[in-house]
XYZ file of C-alpha atoms in Angstrom:
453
model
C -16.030 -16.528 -39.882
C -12.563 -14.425 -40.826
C -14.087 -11.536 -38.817
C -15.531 -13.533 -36.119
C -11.833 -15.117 -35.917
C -10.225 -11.492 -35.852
C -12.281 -10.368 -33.185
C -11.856 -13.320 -30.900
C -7.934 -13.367 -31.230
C -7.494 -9.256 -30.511
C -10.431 -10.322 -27.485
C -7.757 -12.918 -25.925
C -4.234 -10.907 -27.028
C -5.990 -7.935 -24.816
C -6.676 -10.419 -21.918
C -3.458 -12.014 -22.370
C -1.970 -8.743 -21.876
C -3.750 -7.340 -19.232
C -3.129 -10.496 -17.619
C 0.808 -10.012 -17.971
C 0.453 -6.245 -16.567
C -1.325 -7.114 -13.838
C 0.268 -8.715 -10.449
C -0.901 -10.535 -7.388
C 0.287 -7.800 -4.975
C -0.549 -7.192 -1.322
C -0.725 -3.778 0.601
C 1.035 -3.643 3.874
C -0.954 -1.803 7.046
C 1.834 -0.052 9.691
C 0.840 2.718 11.814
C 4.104 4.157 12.238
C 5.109 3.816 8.468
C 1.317 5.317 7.674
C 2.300 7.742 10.243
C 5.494 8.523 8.662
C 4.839 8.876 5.316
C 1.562 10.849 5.817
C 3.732 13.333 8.037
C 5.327 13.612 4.775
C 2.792 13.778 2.131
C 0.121 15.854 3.636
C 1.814 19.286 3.296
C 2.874 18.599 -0.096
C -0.606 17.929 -0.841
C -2.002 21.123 0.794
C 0.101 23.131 -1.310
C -1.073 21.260 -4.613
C -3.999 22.778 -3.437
C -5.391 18.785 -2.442
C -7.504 17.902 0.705
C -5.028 15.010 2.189
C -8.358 13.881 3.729
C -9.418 12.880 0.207
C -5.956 11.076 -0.860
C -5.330 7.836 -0.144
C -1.455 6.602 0.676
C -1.226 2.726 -0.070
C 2.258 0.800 0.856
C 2.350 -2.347 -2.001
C 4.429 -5.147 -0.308
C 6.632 -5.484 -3.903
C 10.646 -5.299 -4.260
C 10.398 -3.764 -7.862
C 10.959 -0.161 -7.501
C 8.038 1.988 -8.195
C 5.625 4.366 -6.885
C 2.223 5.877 -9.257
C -1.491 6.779 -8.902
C -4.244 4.958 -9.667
C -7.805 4.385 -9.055
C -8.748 7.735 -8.260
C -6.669 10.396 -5.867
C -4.639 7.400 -4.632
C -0.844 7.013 -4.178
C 0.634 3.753 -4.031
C 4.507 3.053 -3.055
C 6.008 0.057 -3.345
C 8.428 -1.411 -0.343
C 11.107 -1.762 -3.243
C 11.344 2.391 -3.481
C 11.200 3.125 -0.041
C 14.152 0.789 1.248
C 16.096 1.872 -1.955
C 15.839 5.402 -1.369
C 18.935 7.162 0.081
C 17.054 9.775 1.706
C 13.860 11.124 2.489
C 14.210 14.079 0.564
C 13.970 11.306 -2.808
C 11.401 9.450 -1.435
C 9.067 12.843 -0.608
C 10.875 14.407 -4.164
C 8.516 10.950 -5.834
C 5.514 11.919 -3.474
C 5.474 15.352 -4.822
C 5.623 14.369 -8.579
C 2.946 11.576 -8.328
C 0.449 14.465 -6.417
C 0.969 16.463 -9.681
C -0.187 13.843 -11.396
C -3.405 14.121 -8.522
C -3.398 17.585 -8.831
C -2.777 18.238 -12.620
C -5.673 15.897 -13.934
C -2.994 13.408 -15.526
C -5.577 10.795 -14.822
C -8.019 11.620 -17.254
C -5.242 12.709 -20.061
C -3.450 9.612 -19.641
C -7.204 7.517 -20.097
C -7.227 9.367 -23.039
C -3.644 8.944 -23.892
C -4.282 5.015 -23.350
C -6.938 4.953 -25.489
C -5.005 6.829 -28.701
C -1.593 4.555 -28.120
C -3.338 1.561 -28.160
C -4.692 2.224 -31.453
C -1.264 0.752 -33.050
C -1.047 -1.782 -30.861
C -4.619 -3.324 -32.236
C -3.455 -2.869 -35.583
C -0.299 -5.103 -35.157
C -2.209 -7.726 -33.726
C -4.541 -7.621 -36.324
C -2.062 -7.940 -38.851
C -0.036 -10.873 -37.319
C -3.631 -12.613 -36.589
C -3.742 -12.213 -40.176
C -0.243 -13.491 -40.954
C -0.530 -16.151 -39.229
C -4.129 -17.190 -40.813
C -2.292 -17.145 -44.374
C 0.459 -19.467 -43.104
C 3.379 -16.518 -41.832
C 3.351 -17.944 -38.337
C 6.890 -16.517 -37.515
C 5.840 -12.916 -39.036
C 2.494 -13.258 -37.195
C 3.683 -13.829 -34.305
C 6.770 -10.934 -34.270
C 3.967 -8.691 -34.903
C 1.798 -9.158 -32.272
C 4.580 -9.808 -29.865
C 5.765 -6.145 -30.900
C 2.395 -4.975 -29.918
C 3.101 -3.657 -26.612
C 6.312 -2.135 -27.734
C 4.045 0.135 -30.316
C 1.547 0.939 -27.754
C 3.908 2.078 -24.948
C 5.899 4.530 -27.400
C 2.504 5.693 -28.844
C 1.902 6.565 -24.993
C 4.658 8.147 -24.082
C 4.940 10.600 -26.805
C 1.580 11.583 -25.029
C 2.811 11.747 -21.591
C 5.932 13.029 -22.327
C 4.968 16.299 -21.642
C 2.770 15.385 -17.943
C 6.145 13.900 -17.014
C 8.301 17.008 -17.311
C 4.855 19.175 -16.001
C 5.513 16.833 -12.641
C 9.138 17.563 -11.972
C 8.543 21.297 -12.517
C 5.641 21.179 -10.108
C 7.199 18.621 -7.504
C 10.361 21.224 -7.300
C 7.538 23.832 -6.815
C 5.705 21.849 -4.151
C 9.089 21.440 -2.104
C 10.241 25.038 -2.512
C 6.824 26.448 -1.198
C 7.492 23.925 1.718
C 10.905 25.317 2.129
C 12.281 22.236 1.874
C 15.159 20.681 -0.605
C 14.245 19.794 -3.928
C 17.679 18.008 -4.641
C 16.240 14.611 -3.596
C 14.104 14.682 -7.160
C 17.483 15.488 -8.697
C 19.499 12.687 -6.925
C 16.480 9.871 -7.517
C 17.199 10.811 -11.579
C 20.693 10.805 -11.923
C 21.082 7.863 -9.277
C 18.543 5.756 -12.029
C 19.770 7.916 -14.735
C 21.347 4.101 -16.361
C 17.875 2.636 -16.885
C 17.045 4.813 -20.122
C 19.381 2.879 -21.990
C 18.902 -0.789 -20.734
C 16.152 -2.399 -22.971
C 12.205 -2.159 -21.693
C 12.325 -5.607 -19.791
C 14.863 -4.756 -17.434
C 14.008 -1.269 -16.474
C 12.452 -0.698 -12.887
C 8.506 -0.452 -13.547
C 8.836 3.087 -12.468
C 10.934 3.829 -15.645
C 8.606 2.211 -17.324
C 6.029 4.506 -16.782
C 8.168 7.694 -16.025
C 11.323 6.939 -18.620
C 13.976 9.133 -18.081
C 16.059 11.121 -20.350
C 18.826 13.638 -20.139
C 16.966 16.882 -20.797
C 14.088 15.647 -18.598
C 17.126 15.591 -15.991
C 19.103 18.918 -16.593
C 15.745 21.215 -16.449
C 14.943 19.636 -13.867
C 18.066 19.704 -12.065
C 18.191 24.046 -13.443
C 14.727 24.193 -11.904
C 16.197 22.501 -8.749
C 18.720 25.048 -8.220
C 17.227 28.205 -9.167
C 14.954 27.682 -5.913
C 18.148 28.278 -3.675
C 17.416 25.322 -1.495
C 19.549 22.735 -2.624
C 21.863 22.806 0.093
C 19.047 22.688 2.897
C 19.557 19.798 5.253
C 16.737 17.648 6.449
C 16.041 18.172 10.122
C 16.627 15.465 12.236
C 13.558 14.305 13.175
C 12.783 13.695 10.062
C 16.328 11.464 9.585
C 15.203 9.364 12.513
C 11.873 8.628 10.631
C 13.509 7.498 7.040
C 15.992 5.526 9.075
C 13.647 3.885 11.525
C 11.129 3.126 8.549
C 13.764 1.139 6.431
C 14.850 -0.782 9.384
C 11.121 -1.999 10.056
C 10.409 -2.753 6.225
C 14.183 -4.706 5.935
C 13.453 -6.269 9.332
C 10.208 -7.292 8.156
C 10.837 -7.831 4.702
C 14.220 -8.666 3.975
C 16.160 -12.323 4.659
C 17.617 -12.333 8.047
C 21.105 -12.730 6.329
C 20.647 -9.261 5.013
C 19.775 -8.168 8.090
C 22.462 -8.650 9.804
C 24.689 -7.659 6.943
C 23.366 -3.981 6.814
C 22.433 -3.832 11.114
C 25.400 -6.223 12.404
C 25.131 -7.543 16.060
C 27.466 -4.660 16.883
C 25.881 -1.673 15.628
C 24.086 -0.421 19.140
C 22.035 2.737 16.989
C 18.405 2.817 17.189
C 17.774 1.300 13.577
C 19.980 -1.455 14.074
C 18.175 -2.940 17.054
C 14.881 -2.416 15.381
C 15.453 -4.013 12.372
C 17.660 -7.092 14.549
C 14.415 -7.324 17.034
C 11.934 -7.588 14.020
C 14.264 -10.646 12.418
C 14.539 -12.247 15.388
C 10.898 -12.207 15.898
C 10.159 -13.464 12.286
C 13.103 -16.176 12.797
C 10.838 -17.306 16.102
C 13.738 -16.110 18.161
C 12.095 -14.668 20.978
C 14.921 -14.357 23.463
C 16.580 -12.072 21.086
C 14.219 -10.653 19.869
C 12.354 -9.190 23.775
C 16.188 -8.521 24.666
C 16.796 -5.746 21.540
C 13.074 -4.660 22.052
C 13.213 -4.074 25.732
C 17.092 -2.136 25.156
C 15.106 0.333 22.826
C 12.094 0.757 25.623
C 14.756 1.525 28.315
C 15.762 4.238 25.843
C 12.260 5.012 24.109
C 10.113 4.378 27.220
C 6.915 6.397 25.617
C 7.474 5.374 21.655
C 3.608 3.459 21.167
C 5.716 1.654 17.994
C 8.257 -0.354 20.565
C 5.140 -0.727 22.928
C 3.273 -2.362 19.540
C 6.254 -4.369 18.781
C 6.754 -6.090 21.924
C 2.893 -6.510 21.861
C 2.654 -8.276 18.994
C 6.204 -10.347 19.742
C 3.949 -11.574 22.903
C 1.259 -12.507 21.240
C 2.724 -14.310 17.717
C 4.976 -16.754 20.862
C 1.804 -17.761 22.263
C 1.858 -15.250 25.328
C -1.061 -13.726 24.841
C -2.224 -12.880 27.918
C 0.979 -10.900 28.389
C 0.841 -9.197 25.339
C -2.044 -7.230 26.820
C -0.347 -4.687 28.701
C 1.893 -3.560 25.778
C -0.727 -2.882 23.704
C -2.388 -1.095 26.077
C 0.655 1.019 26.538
C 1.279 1.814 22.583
C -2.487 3.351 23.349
C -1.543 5.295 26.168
C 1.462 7.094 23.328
C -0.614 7.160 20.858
C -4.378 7.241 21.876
C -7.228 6.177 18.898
C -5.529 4.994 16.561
C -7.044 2.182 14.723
C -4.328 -0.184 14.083
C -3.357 -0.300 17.133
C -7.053 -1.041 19.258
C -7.057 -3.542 16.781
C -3.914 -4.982 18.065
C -5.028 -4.393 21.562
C -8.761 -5.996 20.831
C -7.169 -9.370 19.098
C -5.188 -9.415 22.833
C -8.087 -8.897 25.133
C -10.177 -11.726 22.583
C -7.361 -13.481 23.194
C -6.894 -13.567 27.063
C -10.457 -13.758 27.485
C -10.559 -12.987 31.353
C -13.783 -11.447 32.785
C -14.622 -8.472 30.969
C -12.155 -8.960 27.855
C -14.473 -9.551 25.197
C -16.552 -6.607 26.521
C -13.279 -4.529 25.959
C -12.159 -6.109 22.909
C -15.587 -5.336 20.779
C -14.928 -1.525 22.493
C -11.721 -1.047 21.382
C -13.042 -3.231 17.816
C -15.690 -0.789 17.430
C -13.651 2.142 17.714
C -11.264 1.129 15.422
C -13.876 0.930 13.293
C -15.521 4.021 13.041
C -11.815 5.273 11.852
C -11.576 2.541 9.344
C -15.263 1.177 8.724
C -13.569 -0.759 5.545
C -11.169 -2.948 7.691
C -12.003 -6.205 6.942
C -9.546 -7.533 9.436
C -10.881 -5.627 12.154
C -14.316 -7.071 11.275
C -12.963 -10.814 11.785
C -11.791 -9.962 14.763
C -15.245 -8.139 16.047
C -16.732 -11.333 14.731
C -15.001 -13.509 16.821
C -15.788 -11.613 19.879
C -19.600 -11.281 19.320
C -19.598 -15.205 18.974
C -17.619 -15.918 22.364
C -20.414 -13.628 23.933
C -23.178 -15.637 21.932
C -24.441 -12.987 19.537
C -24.461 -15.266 17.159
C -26.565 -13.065 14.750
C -24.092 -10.071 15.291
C -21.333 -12.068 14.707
C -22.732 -13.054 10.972
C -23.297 -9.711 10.423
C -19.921 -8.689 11.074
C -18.313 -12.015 9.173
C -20.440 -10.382 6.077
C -19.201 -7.377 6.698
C -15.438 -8.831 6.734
C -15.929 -10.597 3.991
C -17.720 -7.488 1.628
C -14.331 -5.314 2.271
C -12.380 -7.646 1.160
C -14.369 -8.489 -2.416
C -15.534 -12.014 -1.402
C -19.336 -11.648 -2.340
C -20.050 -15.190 -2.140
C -19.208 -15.269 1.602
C -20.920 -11.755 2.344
C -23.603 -13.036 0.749
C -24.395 -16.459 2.334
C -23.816 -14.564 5.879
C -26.050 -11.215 5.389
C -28.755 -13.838 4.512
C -28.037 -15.736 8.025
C -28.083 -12.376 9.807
C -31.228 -11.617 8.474
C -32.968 -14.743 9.626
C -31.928 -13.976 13.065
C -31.866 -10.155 13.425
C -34.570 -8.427 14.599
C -36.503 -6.645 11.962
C -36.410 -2.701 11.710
C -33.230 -3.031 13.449
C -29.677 -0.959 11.814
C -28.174 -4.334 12.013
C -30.867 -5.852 10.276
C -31.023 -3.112 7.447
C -27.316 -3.056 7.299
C -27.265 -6.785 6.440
C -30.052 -6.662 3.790
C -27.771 -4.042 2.444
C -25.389 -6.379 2.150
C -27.813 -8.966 0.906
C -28.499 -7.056 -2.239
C -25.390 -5.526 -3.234
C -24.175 -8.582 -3.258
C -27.082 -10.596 -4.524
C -26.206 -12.655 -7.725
C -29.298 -11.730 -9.790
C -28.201 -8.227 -10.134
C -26.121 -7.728 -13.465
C -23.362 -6.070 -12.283
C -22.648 -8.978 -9.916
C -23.076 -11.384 -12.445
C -19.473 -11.967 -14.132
C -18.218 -11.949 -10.311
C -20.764 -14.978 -9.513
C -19.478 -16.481 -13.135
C -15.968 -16.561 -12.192
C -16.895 -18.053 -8.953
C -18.678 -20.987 -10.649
């Protein structure tokens, strides 16, 4: 019974505190800040010697300041880093550190790391399991509480050394580039005070990458020896950091800090961005057309403006109008797939002769770029039905609802697909595909049907 006690507390202190590491956190889809960001990434990633085609980029909708790789060769920045960064050269100096971490095989040290640090931890809980048992509740429960503390020194004495290997090659990457490394410098000694505040109030990122002052000096000699401290970045590449944290505070930010940072009489670019995408979240449209239609006059053949005003049209209940901007963001910036996905929802929308004909087009396109866009699936799903392809449009609902983890609803709809499908058929294969990866009997579906009762 003691051991069968033991094993059940460590079983739900582990869950517990997975449970507190873990956060209900969405990714945000933008083809200009994609766009953006990938115009910076890629390069660095060709000289790690990485395929970019093989990296993934993911934007996490989250104010805490961090930026790490997980889940494979996949880089995730939060929102919180990129409108608190004072330049791009210390947003693309945390790019080129996290593809070390790619490029280096940090992943599979630090799984190994993880596994020796927590080692301690288990112990501690253990013991104040035990404590507690014999009547110590207080010491019991100081011990385990001082669990994670234990297991996140154990793991950075192991990563200690990854960490500095990561500034050393990000100032490489950037040097080969010809580009500044100072931005890795600045991004340090600007977050320089979190080392000493205590664990709970450090950004996340120096929780994972804590800083200290001869992490920051070599880093900073390594910095200059590469001559290129002093380069500028070129303007184009201003205009994208400054046009990117206007759409993310315009987006993301209340509309009293909005106007605090872009006031009603700052006439540059950013301003009116970020002012036009407030308005439109406030469900002020007049304002809203009237900054968006001042930056086309200027910007006539910039797809994003086109996009914007698009989607202004369509979120007022104009969507018949909201056609012909979408179209035109296509005509800047042919193929991509967020944007015929924009344009598709329109035409769906409008539903004059020939729209839904156009809108599963422009759907299906998207889709060969992004075959794992669940949203673009709803939307082809909704167009198949209006035509009365019923069958197709179950399909395509399963599809939807497989990209997006819900097994219980790709199930139940690759099962009505099948019924009415005919046989031998892609469709019909692709939905008993569907069928049986998501079928409940098999075992590795089987906690995932649990949960879902």
């Amino acid at each position: 019974m003691p051991t069968r006690f033991l094993k059940g507390a460590l079983a739900a202190a582990l869950t517990a505190a997975a449970a507190m590491t873990a956060s209900a956190q969405s990714l945000i889809r933008d083809a200009e800040i994609e766009t953006t960001l990938r115009n910076w990434t890629d390069p660095i990633l060709e000289v790690a010697g990485l395929d970019p085609d093989d990296v993934g980029l993911y934007i996490i909708n989250d104010p805490e300041l961090n930026a790490f790789v997980a889940n494979g060769q996949r880089i995730h920045l939060h929102t919180g880093l990129l409108i608190a960064a004072d330049t791009p050269g210390q947003i693309k100096g945390v790019i080129a550190h996290e593809t070390c971490h790619i490029a280096c095989g940090h992943s599979i040290s630090r799984s190994r790391a993880a596994n020796v640090a927590s080692r301690p931890a288990l112990i501690s809980i253990g013991l104040g399991v035990l404590a507690m048992a014999a009547g110590a509740g207080d010491a019991g429960a100081a011990l385990i509480a001082s669990s994670q503390q234990f297991a996140a020194l154990n793991f950075f004495v192991h990563t200690r050394a990854e960490e500095a290997t990561a500034d050393a090659a990000a100032v490489s990457y950037l040097a080969q580039l010809g580009q500044s490394p100072s931005g890795i410098v600045d991004f340090f000694d600007k977050y320089r005070v979190q080392e000493v505040l205590s664990e709970s109030r450090r950004y996340p990122y120096f929780r994972s990458h804590p800083l200290a002052s001869d992490r920051i000096r070599t880093t900073r000699a390594l910095a200059e020896d590469t001559g290129l401290m002093d380069v500028e970045p070129d303007a184009q590449t201003v205009r994208e950091f400054e046009l990117m944290q206007a759409k993310l505070i315009g987006f993301l930010e209340p509309l009293a800090r909005v106007y605090q940072k872009y006031p009603r009489d700052d006439e540059s670019e950013p301003a009116r961005y970020a002012r036009a995408i407030a308005a439109m979240q406030s469900s002020d449209m007049t304002s809203a057309l009237s900054e968006i239609d001042s930056l086309l006059e200027e910007f006539p053949e910039n797809p994003y403006y086109w996009e914007l005003k698009g989607q202004a049209l369509f979120e007022m209940g104009r969507a018949a109008e909201s056609v012909e901007p979408h179209a035109k963001s296509l005509e800047y910036l042919p193929g991509h797939p967020l944007l015929l996905i924009n344009y598709g929802r329109s035409l769906i929308a409008r539903a004059d002769e020939g729209d839904l004909e156009a809108g599963e087009e422009a759907l299906r396109d998207a889709l060969i770029r992004e075959p794992d866009n669940s949203f673009a699936w709803n939307q082809l799903a909704s167009a198949l039905e209006k035509q009365g392809r019923r069958a197709e449009a179950e399909l395509a609902t399963a599809e939807s609802a497989y990209h997006i983890g819900d097994y219980q609803r790709a199930h139940i709809f690759a099962r009505r697909a099948i019924e009415d499908l005919e046989d031998g058929t892609s469709q019909a294969r692709r939905a008993n595909d569907i069928r049986n990866v998501t079928d409940p009997a098999l075992p590795e579906n089987q906690d995932y049907w649990r949960r879902r009762g």
